[in-house]
Amino acid sequence: MSDLRDLYQQVIMDHNKNPRNFREIEDANHFAHGNNPLCGDKLVVYVKLDGNVITDVSFKGSGCAISMASASLMTESLKGKTLEEADAIYEQVHKTMTGETADRHLLGKLEVLSGVKEFPARVKCATLSWHTVHAAVDSDHDISVSTE
Amino acid sequence: MRAFDIEQIRADFPILHQQINGQPLVYLDNAASSQKPLQVIEAVDHYYRTDNANVHRGVHRLSQRATDAFEASRSTVRDYLNASSDREIVFVRGATEAINLVAQSFVRPMIVEGDEILISHLEHHANIVPWQMLCEQTGAQLKVIPMTDTGELDLTQIDELLNSRTKILSIGHVSNALGTVNPVKMLTEKARAKGIPVLIDGAQAVPHLQVDVQALDCDFYVFSGHKLFAPTGIGVLYGRQQLLEAMPPYQGGGDMILSVSFSGTIYNELPYKFEAGTPHIAGAIGLAAAIDYIQQFGMEVLAAHEHHLLDLATAKLQAMDGVRIIGTAKEKASVLSFMIDGVHPHDVGTIFDQQGVAIRTGHHCAQPVMEYFDIPATARASFAFYNSEQEVDALVAAIKKTQELFG
Ligand SMILES: Cc1ncc(COP(=O)(O)O)c(C=O)c1O
């Protein structure tokens, strides 16, 4: 059961129960829909971009604990970051989820997402919000991404 | 007749005896695909070791043996379904292919814009999408028998839904998402009284009930071997002989012709007209071995044990706080779909797997059913006759573990 505790760490459970930035941003200038049809995870990510600074980011939707917590943690970590910084963070998140060594300093709290590396079937859940935020800032209209 | 002894039966299924994550495997995903007894594995093995050749072509000994075994398998299926002739048993890849075949070869030539195809809200995507495609091709309309909160068909409007525009009723015998056993005999009677042909999707019924196509009086009955303890890639279309005879072939190729010339081709007789190309010979042989296996005990005996497990599990889950059963029809087979409060089914699946308990989580290829209950997915345990009471306890323990973790 130790692996399960690695996956479902306290931080994950907390963010799943009380997701941060779980709201719509009325004046968002970027947003995208994310969808994982296999398990039915569905979310919308809203971004307010000022130049290349993410001044606000939020999400709404429903899904498994991993996708909800990952989205919540993502919004916390990306707020106030530049797009370049956001890319650098995602690169580390991806590394830690696929079992590569990642920069712990850049990851910070996001390190809890490393638990998915033992659960390949769940990596998609954890990456959904990240793919979605990527699609949102890359496009100036609503766009849909799917991890299937 | 072999007496029912669960330990001996489990000994026949080699795959069941393994550990997953350090726990004994508890296989409760039978509705997705079933496990195979040694008797099936050995029949396939024997075929490849001693009889393998192409069918219906060679005069040499192996080809004759392969042909004999393939055709004997057809007779076994015919006998099992109580069809009146081997000509009515068409080997296909599975339920999906059989439904597509009927949609394209039987319904398409006789349907026009404004006509209707009737299915139900409980169907598997395999019994929805082929009809939607046909509707797109022809301008026909898809009509849907609604469902109720218990997961049963809502038949209040059935007399209007079955009308002069209806060109086929295509209905599942047992729902894969909820386990509901539909009143297919009554529906077939109603439809046929109005001259409407009926297809029954038996993919989830054949592993759990004795099916008699003549008693049902349906026009088509389809199922997949892999859910009936046989290999993947083999399935059966039963069709009433007169209808099959009048239908054009579904695919062209070898084996489905009597003679070919560039000025024209004469199609083969039934059932070969619908079996273009080299068939899944080993699969058919495996399917017959699976039927023989079941018949050692009799389906009623196996079904009684399995039904006992479903009742036991249902009662135990009902008694648990924070567990909601989805699909509470009066008549059910094998399937127990449920939700654990506050836990997404996908998390349930992962936590169960860590305890060696294999269940399905997701929409079960029945998204309209999920939409009806306004849920993205369910966790689904589905039983087969080789499951045991201890495995029901393992299911309950896995739910408790999940609740603890998320508590
Ligand atoms: C009710 C029902 N119909 C059809 C199918 C399709 O079967 P196959 O994928 O073997 O063709 C399934 C399989 O899950 C099913 O449960």
XYZ file of N, CA, C and O in Angstrom, chain B residues 177-178 326 336-339 345-346 359-364 370 373 375-380:
92
model
N -23.689 -1.826 -18.723
C -23.357 -0.800 -17.734
C -24.070 -1.045 -16.410
O -23.521 -0.760 -15.343
N -25.297 -1.583 -16.478
C -26.114 -1.695 -15.265
C -26.536 -3.123 -14.930
O -26.985 -3.382 -13.820
N -25.722 1.863 -8.791
C -26.349 2.469 -9.973
C -26.929 1.316 -10.794
O -26.180 0.471 -11.279
N -22.647 -5.163 -11.220
C -22.917 -4.304 -10.073
C -22.123 -3.011 -10.272
O -20.917 -2.969 -10.059
N -22.839 -1.961 -10.715
C -22.211 -0.660 -10.930
C -22.433 0.155 -9.672
O -23.529 0.136 -9.106
N -21.410 0.878 -9.225
C -21.585 1.634 -7.983
C -20.712 2.878 -7.945
O -19.771 3.024 -8.735
N -21.056 3.755 -7.011
C -20.288 4.970 -6.749
C -19.937 4.957 -5.272
O -20.750 4.564 -4.437
N -14.637 7.439 -9.653
C -14.445 6.027 -10.040
C -13.027 5.708 -10.515
O -12.518 4.608 -10.289
N -12.393 6.667 -11.149
C -11.042 6.406 -11.643
C -10.067 6.170 -10.488
O -9.170 5.322 -10.567
N -11.564 -4.330 -11.505
C -12.919 -3.928 -11.906
C -12.765 -2.951 -13.054
O -11.672 -2.501 -13.360
N -13.877 -2.588 -13.667
C -13.835 -1.596 -14.731
C -14.309 -0.281 -14.147
O -15.276 -0.244 -13.384
N -13.616 0.792 -14.500
C -14.127 2.115 -14.142
C -14.184 2.926 -15.415
O -13.315 2.818 -16.270
N -15.231 3.701 -15.568
C -15.364 4.506 -16.775
C -16.821 4.566 -17.186
O -17.716 4.337 -16.364
N -17.035 4.850 -18.456
C -18.425 4.983 -18.916
C -18.944 3.688 -19.531
O -20.090 3.611 -19.940
N -18.080 2.661 -19.614
C -18.484 1.340 -20.084
C -19.069 1.370 -21.490
O -19.955 0.575 -21.822
N -24.625 7.013 -18.569
C -23.942 7.873 -17.601
C -24.620 9.247 -17.545
O -24.839 9.810 -16.486
N -27.791 9.402 -15.497
C -27.588 9.501 -14.046
C -26.731 10.713 -13.671
O -26.432 10.910 -12.496
N -23.562 11.308 -14.166
C -22.278 10.939 -13.574
C -21.299 10.708 -14.729
O -21.712 10.342 -15.828
N -20.009 10.958 -14.488
C -19.049 10.797 -15.582
C -18.716 9.335 -15.832
O -18.297 8.950 -16.922
N -18.892 8.533 -14.809
C -18.393 7.157 -14.868
C -18.948 6.404 -13.660
O -19.482 7.015 -12.739
N -18.821 5.082 -13.683
C -19.094 4.310 -12.475
C -17.936 3.331 -12.274
O -17.119 3.135 -13.161
N -17.901 2.753 -11.082
C -17.057 1.582 -10.862
C -17.974 0.387 -11.101
O -19.132 0.403 -10.691
N -17.486 -0.621 -11.803
C -18.353 -1.744 -12.129
C -17.674 -3.066 -11.807
O -16.628 -3.377 -12.356
